[in-house]
Coordinates of C-alpha atoms and ligand atoms in Angstrom, one line a residue:
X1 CA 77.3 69.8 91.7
X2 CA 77.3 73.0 93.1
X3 CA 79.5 76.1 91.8
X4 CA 79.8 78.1 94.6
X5 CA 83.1 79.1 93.9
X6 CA 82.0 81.2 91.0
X7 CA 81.1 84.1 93.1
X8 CA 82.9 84.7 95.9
X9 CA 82.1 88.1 98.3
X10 CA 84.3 89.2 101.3
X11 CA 83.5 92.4 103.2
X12 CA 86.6 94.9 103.7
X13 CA 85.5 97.4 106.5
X14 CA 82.7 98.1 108.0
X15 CA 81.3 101.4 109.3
X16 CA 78.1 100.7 111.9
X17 CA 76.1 98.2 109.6
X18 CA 77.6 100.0 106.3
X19 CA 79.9 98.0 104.5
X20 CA 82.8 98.3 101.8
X21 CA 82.9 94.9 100.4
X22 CA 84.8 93.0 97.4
X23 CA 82.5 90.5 95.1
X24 CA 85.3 88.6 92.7
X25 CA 83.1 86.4 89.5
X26 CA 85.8 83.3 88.7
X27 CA 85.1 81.9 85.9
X28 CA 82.4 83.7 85.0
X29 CA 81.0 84.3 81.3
X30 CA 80.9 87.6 81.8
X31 CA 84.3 88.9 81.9
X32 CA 85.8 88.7 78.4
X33 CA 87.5 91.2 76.7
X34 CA 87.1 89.8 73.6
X35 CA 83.8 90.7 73.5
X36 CA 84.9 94.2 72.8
X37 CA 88.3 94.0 71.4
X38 CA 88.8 90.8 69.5
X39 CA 91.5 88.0 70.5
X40 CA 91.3 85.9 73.8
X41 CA 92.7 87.3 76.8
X42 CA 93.7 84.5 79.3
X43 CA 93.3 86.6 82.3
X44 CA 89.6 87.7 81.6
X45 CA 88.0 84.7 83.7
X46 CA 87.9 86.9 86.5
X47 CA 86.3 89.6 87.5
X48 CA 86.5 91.7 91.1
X49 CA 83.4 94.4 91.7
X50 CA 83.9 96.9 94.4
X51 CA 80.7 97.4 96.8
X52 CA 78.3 98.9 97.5
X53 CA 77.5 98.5 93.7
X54 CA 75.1 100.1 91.5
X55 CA 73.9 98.1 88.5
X56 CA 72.3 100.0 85.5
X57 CA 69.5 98.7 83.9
X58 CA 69.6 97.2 80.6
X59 CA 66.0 95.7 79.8
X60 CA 66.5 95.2 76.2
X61 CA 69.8 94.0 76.7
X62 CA 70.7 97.4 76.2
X63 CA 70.9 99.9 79.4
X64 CA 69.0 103.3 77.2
X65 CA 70.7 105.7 75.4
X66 CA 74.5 104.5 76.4
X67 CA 76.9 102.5 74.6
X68 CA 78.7 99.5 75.9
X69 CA 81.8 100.9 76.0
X70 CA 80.8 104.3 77.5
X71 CA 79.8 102.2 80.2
X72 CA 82.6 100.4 80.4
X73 CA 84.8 104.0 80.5
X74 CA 82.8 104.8 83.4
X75 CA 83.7 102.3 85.1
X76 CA 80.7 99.7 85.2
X77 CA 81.3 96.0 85.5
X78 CA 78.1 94.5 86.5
X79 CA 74.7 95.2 84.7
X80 CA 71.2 93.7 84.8
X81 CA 69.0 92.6 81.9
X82 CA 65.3 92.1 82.3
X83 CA 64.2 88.4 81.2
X84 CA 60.5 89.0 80.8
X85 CA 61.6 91.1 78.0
X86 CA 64.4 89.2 76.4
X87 CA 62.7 86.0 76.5
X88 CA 59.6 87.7 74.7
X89 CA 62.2 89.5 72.0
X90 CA 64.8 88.8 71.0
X91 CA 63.6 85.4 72.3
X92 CA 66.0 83.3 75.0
X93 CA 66.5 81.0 72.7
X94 CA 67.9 83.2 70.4
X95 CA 70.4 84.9 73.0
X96 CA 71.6 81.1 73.9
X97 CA 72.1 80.8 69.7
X98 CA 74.6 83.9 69.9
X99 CA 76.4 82.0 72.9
X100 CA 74.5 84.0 75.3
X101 CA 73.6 87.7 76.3
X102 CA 77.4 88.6 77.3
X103 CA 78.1 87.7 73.4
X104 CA 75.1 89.1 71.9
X105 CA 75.7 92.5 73.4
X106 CA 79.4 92.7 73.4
X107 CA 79.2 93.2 77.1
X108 CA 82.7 92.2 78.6
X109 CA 82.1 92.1 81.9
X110 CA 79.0 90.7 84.2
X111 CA 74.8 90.4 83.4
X112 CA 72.0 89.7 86.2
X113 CA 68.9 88.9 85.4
X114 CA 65.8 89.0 86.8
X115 CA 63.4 86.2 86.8
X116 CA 60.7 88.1 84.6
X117 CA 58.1 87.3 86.8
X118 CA 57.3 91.3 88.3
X119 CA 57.3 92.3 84.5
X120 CA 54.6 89.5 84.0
X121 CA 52.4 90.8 87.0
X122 CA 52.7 94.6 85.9
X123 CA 53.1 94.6 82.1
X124 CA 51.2 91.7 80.4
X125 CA 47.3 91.1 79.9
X126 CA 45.4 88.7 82.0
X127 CA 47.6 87.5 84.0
X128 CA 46.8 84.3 86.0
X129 CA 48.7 83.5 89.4
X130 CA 48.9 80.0 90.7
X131 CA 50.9 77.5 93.6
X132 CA 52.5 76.7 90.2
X133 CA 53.6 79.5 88.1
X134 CA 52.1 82.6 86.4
X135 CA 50.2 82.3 83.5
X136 CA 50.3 85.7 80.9
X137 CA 49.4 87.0 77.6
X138 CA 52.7 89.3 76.0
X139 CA 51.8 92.9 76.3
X140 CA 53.4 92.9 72.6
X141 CA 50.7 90.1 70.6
X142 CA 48.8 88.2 72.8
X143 CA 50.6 85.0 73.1
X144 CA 50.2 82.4 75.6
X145 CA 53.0 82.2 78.6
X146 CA 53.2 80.5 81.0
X147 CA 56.1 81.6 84.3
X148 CA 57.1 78.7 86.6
X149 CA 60.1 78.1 88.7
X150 CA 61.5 75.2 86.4
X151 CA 60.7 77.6 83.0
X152 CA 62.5 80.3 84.0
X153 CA 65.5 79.0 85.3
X154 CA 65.8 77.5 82.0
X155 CA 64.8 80.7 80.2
X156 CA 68.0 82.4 81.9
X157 CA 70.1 79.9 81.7
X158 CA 69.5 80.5 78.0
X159 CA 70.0 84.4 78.5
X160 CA 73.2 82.9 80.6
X161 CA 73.7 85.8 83.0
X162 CA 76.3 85.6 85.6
X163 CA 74.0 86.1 88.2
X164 CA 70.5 84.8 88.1
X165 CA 67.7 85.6 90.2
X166 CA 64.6 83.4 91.5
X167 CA 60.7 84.1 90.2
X168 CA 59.0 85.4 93.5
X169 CA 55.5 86.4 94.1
X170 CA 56.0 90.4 95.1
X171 CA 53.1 91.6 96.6
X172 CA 51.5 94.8 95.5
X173 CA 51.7 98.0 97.5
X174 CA 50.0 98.3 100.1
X175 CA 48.9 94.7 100.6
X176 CA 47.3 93.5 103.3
X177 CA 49.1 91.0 106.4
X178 CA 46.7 88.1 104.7
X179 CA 48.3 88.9 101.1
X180 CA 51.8 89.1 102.2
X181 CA 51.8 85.8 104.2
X182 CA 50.2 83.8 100.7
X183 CA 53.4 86.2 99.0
X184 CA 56.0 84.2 101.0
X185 CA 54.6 80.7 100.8
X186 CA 54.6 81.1 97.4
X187 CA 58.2 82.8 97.0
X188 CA 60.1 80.1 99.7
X189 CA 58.1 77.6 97.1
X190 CA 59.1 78.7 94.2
X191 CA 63.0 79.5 95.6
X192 CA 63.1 75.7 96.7
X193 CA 62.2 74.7 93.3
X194 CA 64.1 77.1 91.7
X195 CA 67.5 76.2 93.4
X196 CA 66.7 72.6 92.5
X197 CA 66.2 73.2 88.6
X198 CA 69.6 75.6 88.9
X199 CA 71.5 73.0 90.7
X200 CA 70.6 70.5 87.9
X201 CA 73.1 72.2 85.5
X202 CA 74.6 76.1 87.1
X203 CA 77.1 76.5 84.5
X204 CA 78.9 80.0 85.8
X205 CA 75.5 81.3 87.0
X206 CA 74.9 81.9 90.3
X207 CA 71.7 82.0 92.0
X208 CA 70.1 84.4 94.3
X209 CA 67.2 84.1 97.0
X210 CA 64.4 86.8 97.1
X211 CA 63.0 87.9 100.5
X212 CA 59.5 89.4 100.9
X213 CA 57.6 90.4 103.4
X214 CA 56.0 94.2 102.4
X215 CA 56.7 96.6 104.9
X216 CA 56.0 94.2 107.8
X217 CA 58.8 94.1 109.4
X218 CA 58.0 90.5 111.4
X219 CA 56.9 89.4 107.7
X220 CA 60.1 90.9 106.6
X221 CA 62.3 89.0 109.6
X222 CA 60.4 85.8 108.8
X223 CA 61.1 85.5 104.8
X224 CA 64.7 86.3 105.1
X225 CA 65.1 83.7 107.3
X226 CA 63.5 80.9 105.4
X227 CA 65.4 82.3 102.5
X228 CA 68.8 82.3 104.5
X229 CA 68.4 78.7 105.0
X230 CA 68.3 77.9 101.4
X231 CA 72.0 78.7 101.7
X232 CA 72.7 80.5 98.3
X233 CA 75.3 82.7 96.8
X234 CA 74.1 86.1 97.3
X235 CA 70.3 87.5 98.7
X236 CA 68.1 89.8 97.7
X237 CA 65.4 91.7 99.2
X238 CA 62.6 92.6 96.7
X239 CA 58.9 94.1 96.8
X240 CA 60.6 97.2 98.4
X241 CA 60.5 101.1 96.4
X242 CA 56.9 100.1 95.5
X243 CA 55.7 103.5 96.7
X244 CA 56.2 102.9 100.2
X245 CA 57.4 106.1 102.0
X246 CA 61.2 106.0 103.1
X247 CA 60.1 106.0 106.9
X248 CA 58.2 102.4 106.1
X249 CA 61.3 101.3 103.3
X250 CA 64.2 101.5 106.3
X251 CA 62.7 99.3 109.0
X252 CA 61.4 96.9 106.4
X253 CA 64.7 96.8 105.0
X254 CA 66.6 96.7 108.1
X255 CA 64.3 94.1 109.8
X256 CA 65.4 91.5 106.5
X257 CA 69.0 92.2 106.4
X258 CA 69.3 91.5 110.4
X259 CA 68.4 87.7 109.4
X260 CA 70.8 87.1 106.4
X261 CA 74.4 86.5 106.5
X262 CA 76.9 89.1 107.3
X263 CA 78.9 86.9 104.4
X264 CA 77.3 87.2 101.2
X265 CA 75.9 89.8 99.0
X266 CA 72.9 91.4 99.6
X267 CA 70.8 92.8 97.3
X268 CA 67.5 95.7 97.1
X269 CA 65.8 95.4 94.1
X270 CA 65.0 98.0 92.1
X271 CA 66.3 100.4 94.5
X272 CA 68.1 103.9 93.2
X273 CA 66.7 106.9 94.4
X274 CA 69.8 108.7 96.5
X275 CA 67.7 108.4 99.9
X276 CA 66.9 104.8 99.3
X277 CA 71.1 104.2 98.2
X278 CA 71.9 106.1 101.7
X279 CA 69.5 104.3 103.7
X280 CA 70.4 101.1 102.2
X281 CA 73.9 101.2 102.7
X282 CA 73.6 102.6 106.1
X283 CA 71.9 99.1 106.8
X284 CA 74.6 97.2 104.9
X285 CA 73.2 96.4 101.4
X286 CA 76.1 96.0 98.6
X287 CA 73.9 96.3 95.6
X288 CA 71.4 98.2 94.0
X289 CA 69.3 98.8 90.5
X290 CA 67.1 100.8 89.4
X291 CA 65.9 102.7 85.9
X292 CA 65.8 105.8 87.7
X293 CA 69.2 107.5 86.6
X294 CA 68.6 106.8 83.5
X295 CA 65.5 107.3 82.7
X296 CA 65.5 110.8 85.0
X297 CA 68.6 112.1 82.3
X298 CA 66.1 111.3 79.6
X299 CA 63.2 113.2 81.2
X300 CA 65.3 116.1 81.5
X301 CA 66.8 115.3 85.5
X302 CA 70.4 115.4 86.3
X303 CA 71.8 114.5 89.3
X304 CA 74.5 116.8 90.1
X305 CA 76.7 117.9 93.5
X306 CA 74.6 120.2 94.3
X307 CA 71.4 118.3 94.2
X308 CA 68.9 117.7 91.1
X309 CA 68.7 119.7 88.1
X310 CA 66.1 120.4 85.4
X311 CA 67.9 120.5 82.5
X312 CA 64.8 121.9 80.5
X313 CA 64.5 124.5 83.0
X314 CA 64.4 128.2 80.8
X315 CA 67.2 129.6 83.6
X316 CA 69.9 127.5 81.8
X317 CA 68.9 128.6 78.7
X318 CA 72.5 130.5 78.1
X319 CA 74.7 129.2 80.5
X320 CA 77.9 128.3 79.6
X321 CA 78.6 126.1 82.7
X322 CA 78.9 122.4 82.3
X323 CA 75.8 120.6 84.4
X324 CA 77.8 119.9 87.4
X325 CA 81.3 122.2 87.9
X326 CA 82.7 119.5 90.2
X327 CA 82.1 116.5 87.9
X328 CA 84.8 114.8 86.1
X329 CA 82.8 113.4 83.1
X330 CA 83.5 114.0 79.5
X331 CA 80.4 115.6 79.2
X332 CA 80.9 118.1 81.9
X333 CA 84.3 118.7 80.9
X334 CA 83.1 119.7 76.9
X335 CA 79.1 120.4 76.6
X336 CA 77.3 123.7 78.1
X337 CA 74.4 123.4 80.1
X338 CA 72.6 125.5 77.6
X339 CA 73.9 123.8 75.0
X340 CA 72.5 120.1 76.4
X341 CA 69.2 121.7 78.0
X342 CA 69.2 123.0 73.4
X343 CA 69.2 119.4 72.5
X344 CA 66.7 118.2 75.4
X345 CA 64.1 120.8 74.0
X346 CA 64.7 119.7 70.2
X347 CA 64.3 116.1 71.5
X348 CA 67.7 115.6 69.7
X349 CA 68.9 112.1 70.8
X350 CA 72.5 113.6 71.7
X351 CA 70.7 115.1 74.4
X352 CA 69.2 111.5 75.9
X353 CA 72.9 110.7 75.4
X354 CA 75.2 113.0 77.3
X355 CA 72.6 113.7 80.1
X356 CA 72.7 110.1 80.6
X357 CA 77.0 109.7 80.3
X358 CA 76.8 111.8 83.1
X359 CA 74.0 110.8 86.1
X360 CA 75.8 107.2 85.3
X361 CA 78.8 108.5 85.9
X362 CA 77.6 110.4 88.6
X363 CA 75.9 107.0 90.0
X364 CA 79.3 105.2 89.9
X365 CA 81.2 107.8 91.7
X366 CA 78.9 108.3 94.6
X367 CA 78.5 104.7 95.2
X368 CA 82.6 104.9 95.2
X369 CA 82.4 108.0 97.2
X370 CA 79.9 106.2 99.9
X371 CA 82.4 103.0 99.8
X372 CA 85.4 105.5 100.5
X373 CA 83.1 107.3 103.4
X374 CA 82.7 103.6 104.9
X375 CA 86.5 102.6 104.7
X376 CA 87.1 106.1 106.4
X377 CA 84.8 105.2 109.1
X378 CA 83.2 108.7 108.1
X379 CA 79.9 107.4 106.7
X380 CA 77.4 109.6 109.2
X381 CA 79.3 112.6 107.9
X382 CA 78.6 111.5 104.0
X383 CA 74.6 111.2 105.0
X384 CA 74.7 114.5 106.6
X385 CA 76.3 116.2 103.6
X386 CA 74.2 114.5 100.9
X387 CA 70.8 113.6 102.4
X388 CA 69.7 116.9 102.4
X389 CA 70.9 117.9 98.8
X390 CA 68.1 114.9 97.8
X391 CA 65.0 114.9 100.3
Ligands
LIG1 ZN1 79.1 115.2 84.4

């Protein structure tokens, strides 16, 4: 049985290839109030996500420095949890014994996961890639693992997000034509076998297909196509932001999305600088992730109306400005910028905490503010303002 009424996606208006669209979870574990608040609410089951969408990163089943329901204020109803790390600690298993990851963390509203299998490649010790799987050693003690398509659809069934993505074989940067092609055998492999093991028993989850391809954009054309044919819930287009420049990154991207359907999600993973976001909605991609608003605030790096900010930066040292005059955030609206940039130089952990309240708050209002420039048919204007602010 398949469940592809869980996640439904419909697109609004469009503006050129840019898109404002609606993704609505029914039934989905995800959205439950009582997570939070205590008591069963009998219109939780369903959950609607405006796009474009960006999704912060919580790899510890945690997104750094922020509480759930500071997220939740913001505005945030879809996050993503990294499965090579939860399944090595706190342990899938584990998760699945709380009744899953929504429960565990007191999230209320919707968890994707990745498939652990990029973590494996860049984080763990002697790591071992076959037609089959990949074989690792945990970068925390050493233990034997072992990464297949059958394993880790089990291991996030266990973590039991709403949306679940596919282990794919993501090439490094640069890689050569020879490397690539092996890359999409073996992720249109593993997908196949992946969408078998979900189908076996999807629960709420939903499954979505990985494109590769490098920045070939015949490569590119070529895996979304054999992905597209899989006929899945939602796509995504991975192995891109690997240190590619943007001028490679936007025909790579564009030459996948012009192969997958104009009626389902699509997805750049690990995707957030504002450049990529522009570029990537320009060519019609609804969602995003990446660490990099997060971990910027806790390096110091705001994001702000005006363009980035240093928050360690000795000229702030006594201003009594917020960080950003024209943001609405509760930080802006109580803490000086002297006061926060104070804290960031004490290494106080208030100031991880309010610098990283606001660029997520600042995330969730500019993808808003791009969805707005879309339904206004104005988005050409919105790059011209807000590209140059960022480059
Ligand atoms: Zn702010």
């Amino acid at each position: 049985m398949t469940n592809s009424q869980t996640l439904q996606f419909s697109v609004q208006s469009l503006d050129g290839s840019a898109r404002a669209g609606k993704l609505t979870f029914r039934n989905a574990e995800g959205p439950r109030k009582d997570a939070l608040h205590g008591g069963a609410d009998s219109d939780t089951s369903c959950i609607t996500i405006l796009t474009p969408v960006f999704m912060p990163v919580g790899t510890q089943a945690t997104v750094k420095a922020i509480a759930q329901p500071d997220l939740v204020e913001i505005g945030y109803q879809l996050i993503l949890g990294n499965t090579y790390h939860l399944y090595l600690r706190p342990g899938s298993d584990l998760i699945d014994g709380f009744g899953g990851i929504h429960k565990f963390m007191a999230w209320p509203h919707a968890v994707l996961t990745d498939s652990g299998g990029y973590q494996a490649f860049s984080l763990s010790d002697n790591v071992k890639l076959t037609d089959e799987g990949v074989k690792f050693r945990s970068h925390l003690d050493g233990s034997e693992h072992y990464f297949t398509p059958a394993n880790t659809m089990r291991i996030e069934r266990e973590i039991g997000a709403d949306i679940i993505m596919p282990i794919d074989d993501c090439a490094p940067f640069p890689a050569d034509d020879k490397r690539l092609k092996e890359s999409l055998v073996r992720t249109h492999r593993w997908l196949a076998e992946c969408k078998t093991a979900w189908l076996r028993d999807p629960r709420h989850q939903s499954l979505f297909g990985i494109s590769q391809g490098g920045i070939n954009p015949g490569l590119r054309a070529d895996s979304a196509k054999a992905v597209a044919d899989l006929e899945l819930p939602g796509y995504a287009i991975g192995g891109l932001s690997v240190g590619e420049p943007l001028e490679h990154f936007v025909p790579a991207l564009g030459s996948a999305i012009e192969h997958l359907p104009k009626d389902k999600p699509r997805y750049v993973m690990g995707v957030g600088s504002i450049p990529e976001l522009i570029n990537g909605v320009e060519l019609g991609v609804d969602m995003f992730d990446c660490v990099l608003p997060t971990r910027n605030a806790r390096n110091g790096q705001v994001f702000t109306s005006y363009g980035k900010v240093n928050l360690r930066n000795e000229k702030h040292a006594r201003s009594a400005e917020p960080i950003d005059p024209l943001c609405g955030c509760k930080v802006c609206k109580t803490y000086a910028l002297g006061y926060i940039r104070h804290l960031h130089k004490q290494g106080e952990i208030l100031g991880l905490m309010l610098s990283t309240y606001h660029n997520l708050y600042f995330m969730f209002h500019f993808m808003r503010q791009m969805r707005e420039a879309i339904t206004a048919r104005q988005f050409a204007a919105f790059k011209q303002k807000w590209l140059p602010l960022f480059s």
